[in-house]
PDB file of C-alpha atoms in Angstrom:
ATOM      1  CA  MET A  15       0.000   0.000   0.000  1.00 73.00           C
ATOM      2  CA  HIS A  16       1.356   3.416  -0.962  1.00 86.00           C
ATOM      3  CA  PRO A  17       2.270   5.642   2.029  1.00 93.00           C
ATOM      4  CA  PHE A  18       0.021   8.422   0.705  1.00 95.00           C
ATOM      5  CA  ARG A  19      -2.925   6.046   0.663  1.00 94.00           C
ATOM      6  CA  GLN A  20      -2.150   5.007   4.233  1.00 94.00           C
ATOM      7  CA  ALA A  21      -1.957   8.644   5.373  1.00 95.00           C
ATOM      8  CA  VAL A  22      -5.233   9.589   3.665  1.00 95.00           C
ATOM      9  CA  GLU A  23      -7.096   6.552   4.953  1.00 93.00           C
ATOM     10  CA  ALA A  24      -5.853   7.403   8.458  1.00 93.00           C
ATOM     11  CA  ARG A  25      -6.958  11.043   7.861  1.00 92.00           C
ATOM     12  CA  ASP A  26      -3.480  12.068   9.058  1.00 95.00           C
ATOM     13  CA  ALA A  27      -2.958  15.574   7.644  1.00 93.00           C
ATOM     14  CA  ALA A  28       0.598  15.824   9.022  1.00 94.00           C
ATOM     15  CA  ALA A  29       1.616  12.539   7.384  1.00 96.00           C
ATOM     16  CA  ILE A  30       0.024  13.643   4.102  1.00 96.00           C
ATOM     17  CA  GLU A  31       1.960  16.910   4.188  1.00 95.00           C
ATOM     18  CA  ALA A  32       5.220  15.132   5.023  1.00 96.00           C
ATOM     19  CA  LEU A  33       4.899  13.169   1.763  1.00 97.00           C
ATOM     20  CA  LEU A  34       4.721  16.336  -0.362  1.00 98.00           C
ATOM     21  CA  ALA A  35       7.790  17.829  -2.021  1.00 97.00           C
ATOM     22  CA  ASP A  36       8.340  21.551  -1.413  1.00 95.00           C
ATOM     23  CA  ASN A  37       7.860  22.159  -5.154  1.00 97.00           C
ATOM     24  CA  VAL A  38       4.749  19.963  -5.544  1.00 98.00           C
ATOM     25  CA  VAL A  39       2.209  21.084  -8.142  1.00 98.00           C
ATOM     26  CA  PHE A  40      -1.437  20.234  -7.463  1.00 97.00           C
ATOM     27  CA  THR A  41      -3.794  20.067 -10.433  1.00 97.00           C
ATOM     28  CA  SER A  42      -7.419  20.184  -9.355  1.00 94.00           C
ATOM     29  CA  PRO A  43     -10.280  18.539 -11.207  1.00 94.00           C
ATOM     30  CA  VAL A  44     -12.356  21.701 -10.814  1.00 90.00           C
ATOM     31  CA  ALA A  45      -9.893  24.590 -11.280  1.00 88.00           C
ATOM     32  CA  PHE A  46      -8.149  25.643 -14.477  1.00 88.00           C
ATOM     33  CA  LYS A  47      -4.780  26.659 -13.071  1.00 93.00           C
ATOM     34  CA  PRO A  48      -2.510  24.340 -11.121  1.00 96.00           C
ATOM     35  CA  TYR A  49      -1.523  25.226  -7.555  1.00 96.00           C
ATOM     36  CA  PRO A  50       2.257  25.217  -7.029  1.00 96.00           C
ATOM     37  CA  GLY A  51       3.804  24.688  -3.624  1.00 95.00           C
ATOM     38  CA  LYS A  52       3.570  22.540  -0.547  1.00 96.00           C
ATOM     39  CA  ALA A  53       1.675  25.043   1.620  1.00 95.00           C
ATOM     40  CA  ILE A  54      -1.279  25.482  -0.751  1.00 95.00           C
ATOM     41  CA  THR A  55      -1.367  21.793  -1.703  1.00 96.00           C
ATOM     42  CA  ALA A  56      -1.413  20.691   1.941  1.00 95.00           C
ATOM     43  CA  ALA A  57      -4.159  23.231   2.705  1.00 95.00           C
ATOM     44  CA  ILE A  58      -6.237  22.022  -0.262  1.00 95.00           C
ATOM     45  CA  LEU A  59      -5.869  18.417   0.878  1.00 95.00           C
ATOM     46  CA  ARG A  60      -7.004  19.368   4.400  1.00 94.00           C
ATOM     47  CA  GLY A  61     -10.030  21.020   2.786  1.00 94.00           C
ATOM     48  CA  VAL A  62     -10.720  17.851   0.825  1.00 94.00           C
ATOM     49  CA  LEU A  63     -10.629  15.837   4.053  1.00 93.00           C
ATOM     50  CA  ARG A  64     -13.324  18.173   5.391  1.00 93.00           C
ATOM     51  CA  VAL A  65     -15.688  17.842   2.395  1.00 94.00           C
ATOM     52  CA  PHE A  66     -15.292  14.197   1.354  1.00 94.00           C
ATOM     53  CA  GLU A  67     -17.839  11.913   3.012  1.00 92.00           C
ATOM     54  CA  ASP A  68     -17.272   8.140   3.299  1.00 92.00           C
ATOM     55  CA  PHE A  69     -14.025   8.359   1.317  1.00 95.00           C
ATOM     56  CA  ARG A  70     -12.242   5.145   0.383  1.00 95.00           C
ATOM     57  CA  TYR A  71      -9.595   4.040  -2.076  1.00 97.00           C
ATOM     58  CA  VAL A  72     -10.751   1.095  -4.175  1.00 97.00           C
ATOM     59  CA  LYS A  73      -7.738   0.428  -6.398  1.00 97.00           C
ATOM     60  CA  GLU A  74      -4.041   1.195  -6.479  1.00 95.00           C
ATOM     61  CA  ILE A  75      -2.106   1.115  -9.743  1.00 95.00           C
ATOM     62  CA  GLY A  76       1.688   1.209  -9.928  1.00 91.00           C
ATOM     63  CA  ALA A  77       4.612  -0.851  -8.763  1.00 90.00           C
ATOM     64  CA  PRO A  78       5.810  -0.090  -5.219  1.00 85.00           C
ATOM     65  CA  ASP A  79       9.149   1.248  -6.501  1.00 89.00           C
ATOM     66  CA  ALA A  80       7.690   3.171  -9.469  1.00 93.00           C
ATOM     67  CA  ALA A  81       7.672   6.962  -9.747  1.00 95.00           C
ATOM     68  CA  ASP A  82       4.062   7.069 -10.940  1.00 96.00           C
ATOM     69  CA  HIS A  83       0.998   5.856  -9.063  1.00 96.00           C
ATOM     70  CA  ALA A  84      -2.754   6.032  -9.596  1.00 97.00           C
ATOM     71  CA  LEU A  85      -5.091   5.692  -6.630  1.00 97.00           C
ATOM     72  CA  VAL A  86      -8.753   5.211  -7.569  1.00 98.00           C
ATOM     73  CA  PHE A  87     -11.267   6.385  -4.974  1.00 98.00           C
ATOM     74  CA  GLU A  88     -14.973   6.641  -4.238  1.00 97.00           C
ATOM     75  CA  THR A  89     -16.602   9.253  -2.053  1.00 97.00           C
ATOM     76  CA  THR A  90     -19.679  11.397  -1.606  1.00 96.00           C
ATOM     77  CA  VAL A  91     -19.855  15.197  -1.597  1.00 96.00           C
ATOM     78  CA  SER A  92     -23.139  16.938  -0.788  1.00 94.00           C
ATOM     79  CA  GLY A  93     -25.072  13.760  -1.539  1.00 95.00           C
ATOM     80  CA  LYS A  94     -23.393  13.176  -4.918  1.00 95.00           C
ATOM     81  CA  ARG A  95     -21.410   9.975  -5.466  1.00 97.00           C
ATOM     82  CA  ILE A  96     -17.991  10.540  -6.987  1.00 97.00           C
ATOM     83  CA  THR A  97     -15.430   8.209  -8.500  1.00 98.00           C
ATOM     84  CA  GLY A  98     -12.008   9.721  -8.923  1.00 97.00           C
ATOM     85  CA  CYS A  99      -8.333   9.102  -9.276  1.00 98.00           C
ATOM     86  CA  ASP A 100      -5.277  10.644  -7.640  1.00 98.00           C
ATOM     87  CA  PHE A 101      -2.327  10.569 -10.045  1.00 98.00           C
ATOM     88  CA  LEU A 102       0.920  10.912  -8.116  1.00 97.00           C
ATOM     89  CA  HIS A 103       4.457  11.390  -9.392  1.00 98.00           C
ATOM     90  CA  LEU A 104       7.344  10.947  -6.967  1.00 97.00           C
ATOM     91  CA  ASP A 105      10.648  12.795  -7.201  1.00 97.00           C
ATOM     92  CA  ALA A 106      14.065  11.212  -6.637  1.00 96.00           C
ATOM     93  CA  ASP A 107      13.583  11.563  -2.857  1.00 96.00           C
ATOM     94  CA  GLY A 108      10.255   9.717  -2.942  1.00 94.00           C
ATOM     95  CA  LYS A 109       8.222  12.892  -2.301  1.00 97.00           C
ATOM     96  CA  ILE A 110       5.114  13.755  -4.321  1.00 98.00           C
ATOM     97  CA  ASP A 111       6.044  16.497  -6.792  1.00 98.00           C
ATOM     98  CA  GLU A 112       3.064  16.170  -9.142  1.00 98.00           C
ATOM     99  CA  PHE A 113      -0.460  15.565  -7.895  1.00 98.00           C
ATOM    100  CA  THR A 114      -3.342  15.491 -10.367  1.00 98.00           C
ATOM    101  CA  VAL A 115      -6.930  14.617  -9.494  1.00 97.00           C
ATOM    102  CA  MET A 116      -9.710  13.640 -11.881  1.00 97.00           C
ATOM    103  CA  VAL A 117     -13.328  12.948 -10.899  1.00 97.00           C
ATOM    104  CA  ARG A 118     -16.593  11.857 -12.476  1.00 97.00           C
ATOM    105  CA  PRO A 119     -19.521  12.243 -13.050  1.00 97.00           C
ATOM    106  CA  LEU A 120     -20.112  15.885 -13.899  1.00 96.00           C
ATOM    107  CA  SER A 121     -22.717  16.258 -11.131  1.00 95.00           C
ATOM    108  CA  GLY A 122     -20.125  15.029  -8.624  1.00 96.00           C
ATOM    109  CA  ALA A 123     -17.466  17.382  -9.996  1.00 96.00           C
ATOM    110  CA  GLN A 124     -19.927  20.270  -9.682  1.00 96.00           C
ATOM    111  CA  ALA A 125     -20.735  19.330  -6.077  1.00 95.00           C
ATOM    112  CA  LEU A 126     -17.001  19.109  -5.343  1.00 95.00           C
ATOM    113  CA  ALA A 127     -16.383  22.515  -6.942  1.00 94.00           C
ATOM    114  CA  GLU A 128     -19.112  24.100  -4.805  1.00 95.00           C
ATOM    115  CA  ALA A 129     -17.922  22.439  -1.595  1.00 94.00           C
ATOM    116  CA  MET A 130     -14.294  23.410  -2.196  1.00 93.00           C
ATOM    117  CA  ALA A 131     -15.258  26.980  -3.122  1.00 91.00           C
ATOM    118  CA  ALA A 132     -16.903  27.234   0.299  1.00 93.00           C
ATOM    119  CA  GLN A 133     -13.606  26.061   1.853  1.00 89.00           C
ATOM    120  CA  PHE A 134     -11.300  28.289  -0.160  1.00 88.00           C
ATOM    121  CA  ALA A 135     -11.008  31.268   2.193  1.00 89.00           C
ATOM    122  CA  GLN A 136      -9.903  28.881   4.952  1.00 89.00           C
ATOM    123  CA  ILE A 137      -7.565  27.046   2.552  1.00 88.00           C
ATOM    124  CA  GLN A 138      -5.884  30.310   1.518  1.00 89.00           C
ATOM    125  CA  ALA A 139      -5.578  31.476   5.135  1.00 91.00           C
ATOM    126  CA  GLU A 140      -3.986  28.155   6.158  1.00 91.00           C
ATOM    127  CA  ALA A 141      -1.494  28.320   3.271  1.00 88.00           C
ATOM    128  CA  VAL A 142      -0.517  31.930   4.020  1.00 89.00           C
ATOM    129  CA  ALA A 143      -0.083  31.154   7.722  1.00 90.00           C
ATOM    130  CA  GLN A 144       2.132  28.176   6.901  1.00 88.00           C
ATOM    131  CA  ILE A 145       4.302  30.227   4.528  1.00 87.00           C
ATOM    132  CA  GLU A 146       4.659  32.930   7.193  1.00 89.00           C
ATOM    133  CA  ARG A 147       5.630  30.343   9.862  1.00 86.00           C
ATOM    134  CA  GLU A 148       8.227  28.810   7.537  1.00 85.00           C
ATOM    135  CA  ALA A 149       9.661  32.238   6.669  1.00 84.00           C
ATOM    136  CA  ALA A 150       9.903  33.184  10.350  1.00 86.00           C
ATOM    137  CA  ALA A 151      11.591  29.869  11.155  1.00 83.00           C
ATOM    138  CA  ALA A 152      14.086  30.392   8.324  1.00 83.00           C
ATOM    139  CA  GLU A 153      14.837  33.926   9.553  1.00 84.00           C
ATOM    140  CA  HIS A 154      15.298  32.661  13.100  1.00 82.00           C
ATOM    141  CA  GLN A 155      17.607  29.900  11.887  1.00 83.00           C
ATOM    142  CA  ALA A 156      19.616  32.332   9.742  1.00 84.00           C
ATOM    143  CA  ALA A 157      19.963  34.755  12.644  1.00 81.00           C
ATOM    144  CA  GLY A 158      21.261  31.981  14.870  1.00 75.00           C
ATOM    145  CA  ALA A 159      23.737  30.692  12.281  1.00 63.00           C
TER     146      ALA A 159
END
């Protein structure tokens, strides 16, 4: 079982974030532009954990030592059943540097878009706060060096 799958199924946001590369790019099934960076990707995934109901992975595709993995899932959002797939690419360090999600049917994608739009102010605030904490920690470390 892929470590990302284990972290998601455990609903362990810290473990999920630890698997993301700093330069990860998240491509949403309901937004045109990709989201670059660990802070925004982690915040989006926390938002997803809040809106997905009865989430479960049903299939995992990819050899354990491969760089590319596909994790097929089923969930419900606002009463709409969704089938989707997380496409993950791992960098040389085994961290997720590309994360693309696709979902079907259209009614499920629309429900997901609405639910995530309602989360987006919180998602942005979480990402900004994380970036500010990391910058402060880097400044503190540089000052002590």
